[in-house]
């Protein structure tokens, strides 16, 4: 499962990435809206974990961008704003979940796992080509194609 973390606080970004990697998730990280948008444009993510307030973009705009480019991707918003209006605004903008800062990583991980269970299949089918990112398996016209590691990550 691939997760994109968009968080402008560098130490928090690194902590989240390190912890997710420890639990076996493939991760990418961005510290701003622009770079996050770039990653979303070039790669499929099962989940995007993003800060609601970024230095170069609005949370609602970010959710809209993610859902437009990849409607099946789950979006979890993080925010230090703990008022219910911010949470409602994020959810109405299309976010699938909202977590309040400071983060408890055990709770965050449980919520991520729950979101990913709801996500369905990540299998990509294009005519005779079938790519299964979860199994790291590629099939073309019924024949398995051997592609592992970095080349597979680039493809997915």
PDB file of C-alpha atoms in Angstrom:
ATOM      1  CA  UNK A   1       0.000   0.000   0.000  1.00  0.00           C
ATOM      2  CA  UNK A   2       1.320   3.413  -0.971  1.00  0.00           C
ATOM      3  CA  UNK A   3       0.730   6.527   1.144  1.00  0.00           C
ATOM      4  CA  UNK A   4       1.570  10.152   0.372  1.00  0.00           C
ATOM      5  CA  UNK A   5       2.191  12.393   3.387  1.00  0.00           C
ATOM      6  CA  UNK A   6       1.803  16.138   2.797  1.00  0.00           C
ATOM      7  CA  UNK A   7       2.946  17.958   5.933  1.00  0.00           C
ATOM      8  CA  UNK A   8       4.888  21.226   6.096  1.00  0.00           C
ATOM      9  CA  UNK A   9       6.292  20.631   9.583  1.00  0.00           C
ATOM     10  CA  UNK A  10       9.486  18.800   8.603  1.00  0.00           C
ATOM     11  CA  UNK A  11      10.053  16.882  11.849  1.00  0.00           C
ATOM     12  CA  UNK A  12       6.434  15.658  11.982  1.00  0.00           C
ATOM     13  CA  UNK A  13       6.582  14.704   8.300  1.00  0.00           C
ATOM     14  CA  UNK A  14       9.729  12.634   8.889  1.00  0.00           C
ATOM     15  CA  UNK A  15       8.304  10.987  12.018  1.00  0.00           C
ATOM     16  CA  UNK A  16       5.118   9.940  10.211  1.00  0.00           C
ATOM     17  CA  UNK A  17       7.064   8.633   7.196  1.00  0.00           C
ATOM     18  CA  UNK A  18       9.518   6.674   9.375  1.00  0.00           C
ATOM     19  CA  UNK A  19       6.697   5.081  11.370  1.00  0.00           C
ATOM     20  CA  UNK A  20       4.655   4.168   8.290  1.00  0.00           C
ATOM     21  CA  UNK A  21       7.736   2.643   6.640  1.00  0.00           C
ATOM     22  CA  UNK A  22       8.354   0.609   9.787  1.00  0.00           C
ATOM     23  CA  UNK A  23       4.863  -0.882   9.378  1.00  0.00           C
ATOM     24  CA  UNK A  24       5.573  -1.836   5.774  1.00  0.00           C
ATOM     25  CA  UNK A  25       3.883   0.992   3.890  1.00  0.00           C
ATOM     26  CA  UNK A  26       5.483   2.488   0.796  1.00  0.00           C
ATOM     27  CA  UNK A  27       5.587   6.236   1.299  1.00  0.00           C
ATOM     28  CA  UNK A  28       6.333   9.492  -0.424  1.00  0.00           C
ATOM     29  CA  UNK A  29       6.489  12.821   1.305  1.00  0.00           C
ATOM     30  CA  UNK A  30       5.877  16.418   0.423  1.00  0.00           C
ATOM     31  CA  UNK A  31       6.162  19.580   2.469  1.00  0.00           C
ATOM     32  CA  UNK A  32       3.828  21.722   0.362  1.00  0.00           C
ATOM     33  CA  UNK A  33       0.757  21.729  -1.874  1.00  0.00           C
ATOM     34  CA  UNK A  34       2.684  22.098  -5.139  1.00  0.00           C
ATOM     35  CA  UNK A  35       4.930  19.067  -4.583  1.00  0.00           C
ATOM     36  CA  UNK A  36       2.000  17.034  -3.272  1.00  0.00           C
ATOM     37  CA  UNK A  37       0.045  17.830  -6.425  1.00  0.00           C
ATOM     38  CA  UNK A  38       3.049  16.723  -8.503  1.00  0.00           C
ATOM     39  CA  UNK A  39       3.240  13.339  -6.734  1.00  0.00           C
ATOM     40  CA  UNK A  40      -0.507  12.795  -7.141  1.00  0.00           C
ATOM     41  CA  UNK A  41      -0.113  13.439 -10.854  1.00  0.00           C
ATOM     42  CA  UNK A  42       2.619  10.839 -11.394  1.00  0.00           C
ATOM     43  CA  UNK A  43       1.765   8.022  -8.993  1.00  0.00           C
ATOM     44  CA  UNK A  44      -1.227   6.135  -7.606  1.00  0.00           C
ATOM     45  CA  UNK A  45      -1.770   6.360  -3.847  1.00  0.00           C
ATOM     46  CA  UNK A  46      -4.058   4.265  -1.700  1.00  0.00           C
ATOM     47  CA  UNK A  47      -4.195   7.060   0.855  1.00  0.00           C
ATOM     48  CA  UNK A  48      -3.075  10.671   1.160  1.00  0.00           C
ATOM     49  CA  UNK A  49      -2.457  12.020   4.666  1.00  0.00           C
ATOM     50  CA  UNK A  50      -2.357  15.805   4.426  1.00  0.00           C
ATOM     51  CA  UNK A  51      -2.165  18.832   6.662  1.00  0.00           C
ATOM     52  CA  UNK A  52      -5.237  21.069   6.305  1.00  0.00           C
ATOM     53  CA  UNK A  53      -3.154  24.252   6.349  1.00  0.00           C
ATOM     54  CA  UNK A  54      -0.185  24.362   3.978  1.00  0.00           C
ATOM     55  CA  UNK A  55       1.990  27.395   3.201  1.00  0.00           C
ATOM     56  CA  UNK A  56       1.047  27.387  -0.495  1.00  0.00           C
ATOM     57  CA  UNK A  57      -2.450  25.958  -0.592  1.00  0.00           C
ATOM     58  CA  UNK A  58      -5.815  25.527   1.035  1.00  0.00           C
ATOM     59  CA  UNK A  59      -6.934  22.166   2.436  1.00  0.00           C
ATOM     60  CA  UNK A  60     -10.251  22.188   0.568  1.00  0.00           C
ATOM     61  CA  UNK A  61      -8.429  22.857  -2.709  1.00  0.00           C
ATOM     62  CA  UNK A  62      -6.001  20.014  -1.950  1.00  0.00           C
ATOM     63  CA  UNK A  63      -8.822  17.530  -1.269  1.00  0.00           C
ATOM     64  CA  UNK A  64     -10.540  18.611  -4.487  1.00  0.00           C
ATOM     65  CA  UNK A  65      -7.309  18.137  -6.471  1.00  0.00           C
ATOM     66  CA  UNK A  66      -6.719  14.654  -5.043  1.00  0.00           C
ATOM     67  CA  UNK A  67     -10.301  13.482  -5.595  1.00  0.00           C
ATOM     68  CA  UNK A  68     -10.343  14.909  -9.136  1.00  0.00           C
ATOM     69  CA  UNK A  69      -7.134  13.125 -10.168  1.00  0.00           C
ATOM     70  CA  UNK A  70      -7.722   9.917  -8.204  1.00  0.00           C
ATOM     71  CA  UNK A  71     -11.320   9.514  -6.953  1.00  0.00           C
ATOM     72  CA  UNK A  72     -10.669   6.161  -5.219  1.00  0.00           C
ATOM     73  CA  UNK A  73      -7.771   7.478  -3.128  1.00  0.00           C
ATOM     74  CA  UNK A  74      -8.674   7.922   0.539  1.00  0.00           C
ATOM     75  CA  UNK A  75      -7.846  11.335   1.973  1.00  0.00           C
ATOM     76  CA  UNK A  76      -7.141  11.886   5.665  1.00  0.00           C
ATOM     77  CA  UNK A  77      -6.738  15.446   6.858  1.00  0.00           C
ATOM     78  CA  UNK A  78      -4.587  16.394   9.854  1.00  0.00           C
ATOM     79  CA  UNK A  79      -5.077  19.705  11.605  1.00  0.00           C
ATOM     80  CA  UNK A  80      -4.066  21.562  14.732  1.00  0.00           C
ATOM     81  CA  UNK A  81      -7.381  23.401  14.399  1.00  0.00           C
ATOM     82  CA  UNK A  82      -9.609  21.394  16.699  1.00  0.00           C
ATOM     83  CA  UNK A  83     -12.881  23.258  16.229  1.00  0.00           C
ATOM     84  CA  UNK A  84     -15.766  21.297  14.775  1.00  0.00           C
ATOM     85  CA  UNK A  85     -16.252  23.811  11.935  1.00  0.00           C
ATOM     86  CA  UNK A  86     -12.818  22.972  10.475  1.00  0.00           C
ATOM     87  CA  UNK A  87     -13.504  19.243  10.742  1.00  0.00           C
ATOM     88  CA  UNK A  88     -16.917  19.624   9.072  1.00  0.00           C
ATOM     89  CA  UNK A  89     -15.425  21.806   6.317  1.00  0.00           C
ATOM     90  CA  UNK A  90     -12.743  19.183   5.581  1.00  0.00           C
ATOM     91  CA  UNK A  91     -15.256  16.338   5.445  1.00  0.00           C
ATOM     92  CA  UNK A  92     -17.679  18.321   3.275  1.00  0.00           C
ATOM     93  CA  UNK A  93     -14.789  19.154   0.930  1.00  0.00           C
ATOM     94  CA  UNK A  94     -14.398  15.420   0.311  1.00  0.00           C
ATOM     95  CA  UNK A  95     -11.949  14.235   2.963  1.00  0.00           C
ATOM     96  CA  UNK A  96     -12.624  10.690   4.137  1.00  0.00           C
ATOM     97  CA  UNK A  97     -11.328  11.236   7.665  1.00  0.00           C
ATOM     98  CA  UNK A  98     -10.022  13.981   9.950  1.00  0.00           C
ATOM     99  CA  UNK A  99      -7.420  13.611  12.703  1.00  0.00           C
ATOM    100  CA  UNK A 100      -6.512  16.248  15.239  1.00  0.00           C
ATOM    101  CA  UNK A 101      -2.987  17.258  16.169  1.00  0.00           C
ATOM    102  CA  UNK A 102      -1.052  16.483  18.237  1.00  0.00           C
ATOM    103  CA  UNK A 103      -1.160  13.035  16.661  1.00  0.00           C
ATOM    104  CA  UNK A 104      -1.203   9.781  18.586  1.00  0.00           C
ATOM    105  CA  UNK A 105       0.546   7.451  16.124  1.00  0.00           C
ATOM    106  CA  UNK A 106      -1.253   4.312  17.354  1.00  0.00           C
ATOM    107  CA  UNK A 107      -4.631   5.941  16.720  1.00  0.00           C
ATOM    108  CA  UNK A 108      -3.440   7.370  13.395  1.00  0.00           C
ATOM    109  CA  UNK A 109      -2.233   3.927  12.289  1.00  0.00           C
ATOM    110  CA  UNK A 110      -5.548   2.308  13.286  1.00  0.00           C
ATOM    111  CA  UNK A 111      -7.480   4.934  11.312  1.00  0.00           C
ATOM    112  CA  UNK A 112      -5.216   4.455   8.272  1.00  0.00           C
ATOM    113  CA  UNK A 113      -5.720   0.684   8.427  1.00  0.00           C
ATOM    114  CA  UNK A 114      -9.495   1.162   8.685  1.00  0.00           C
ATOM    115  CA  UNK A 115      -9.519   3.540   5.691  1.00  0.00           C
ATOM    116  CA  UNK A 116      -7.463   1.135   3.601  1.00  0.00           C
ATOM    117  CA  UNK A 117      -9.819  -1.755   4.419  1.00  0.00           C
ATOM    118  CA  UNK A 118     -12.660   0.286   2.938  1.00  0.00           C
ATOM    119  CA  UNK A 119     -10.687   1.177  -0.175  1.00  0.00           C
ATOM    120  CA  UNK A 120     -11.371  -1.915  -2.263  1.00  0.00           C
ATOM    121  CA  UNK A 121      -9.034  -3.246  -4.912  1.00  0.00           C
ATOM    122  CA  UNK A 122      -5.993  -1.424  -6.264  1.00  0.00           C
ATOM    123  CA  UNK A 123      -5.727  -3.602  -9.353  1.00  0.00           C
ATOM    124  CA  UNK A 124      -5.184  -1.577 -12.523  1.00  0.00           C
ATOM    125  CA  UNK A 125      -6.564  -3.057 -15.757  1.00  0.00           C
ATOM    126  CA  UNK A 126      -5.795  -1.647 -19.202  1.00  0.00           C
ATOM    127  CA  UNK A 127      -6.997  -3.979 -21.942  1.00  0.00           C
ATOM    128  CA  UNK A 128      -4.737  -7.085 -21.662  1.00  0.00           C
ATOM    129  CA  UNK A 129      -2.468  -5.539 -19.012  1.00  0.00           C
ATOM    130  CA  UNK A 130      -3.210  -6.201 -15.313  1.00  0.00           C
ATOM    131  CA  UNK A 131      -1.117  -4.584 -12.568  1.00  0.00           C
ATOM    132  CA  UNK A 132      -1.663  -5.603  -8.945  1.00  0.00           C
ATOM    133  CA  UNK A 133       0.367  -3.235  -6.724  1.00  0.00           C
ATOM    134  CA  UNK A 134      -0.495  -5.139  -3.535  1.00  0.00           C
ATOM    135  CA  UNK A 135       0.910  -8.414  -4.876  1.00  0.00           C
ATOM    136  CA  UNK A 136       3.619  -6.705  -6.975  1.00  0.00           C
ATOM    137  CA  UNK A 137       2.353  -8.721  -9.922  1.00  0.00           C
ATOM    138  CA  UNK A 138       2.029  -7.796 -13.594  1.00  0.00           C
ATOM    139  CA  UNK A 139       0.189  -9.909 -16.155  1.00  0.00           C
ATOM    140  CA  UNK A 140       0.005  -9.216 -19.885  1.00  0.00           C
ATOM    141  CA  UNK A 141      -2.199 -11.400 -22.089  1.00  0.00           C
ATOM    142  CA  UNK A 142      -2.247 -14.033 -19.354  1.00  0.00           C
ATOM    143  CA  UNK A 143       1.549 -14.165 -19.011  1.00  0.00           C
ATOM    144  CA  UNK A 144       3.261 -13.083 -15.782  1.00  0.00           C
ATOM    145  CA  UNK A 145       5.898 -10.392 -16.227  1.00  0.00           C
ATOM    146  CA  UNK A 146       8.777 -10.322 -13.745  1.00  0.00           C
ATOM    147  CA  UNK A 147       9.328  -6.786 -12.457  1.00  0.00           C
ATOM    148  CA  UNK A 148      10.292  -6.156  -8.830  1.00  0.00           C
ATOM    149  CA  UNK A 149      11.705  -3.438  -6.620  1.00  0.00           C
ATOM    150  CA  UNK A 150      12.277   0.089  -7.910  1.00  0.00           C
ATOM    151  CA  UNK A 151      11.141  -0.593 -11.495  1.00  0.00           C
ATOM    152  CA  UNK A 152       7.816  -1.908 -10.157  1.00  0.00           C
ATOM    153  CA  UNK A 153       7.456   1.104  -7.826  1.00  0.00           C
ATOM    154  CA  UNK A 154       8.044   3.477 -10.739  1.00  0.00           C
ATOM    155  CA  UNK A 155       5.368   1.687 -12.767  1.00  0.00           C
ATOM    156  CA  UNK A 156       2.811   1.851  -9.967  1.00  0.00           C
TER     157      UNK A 156
END
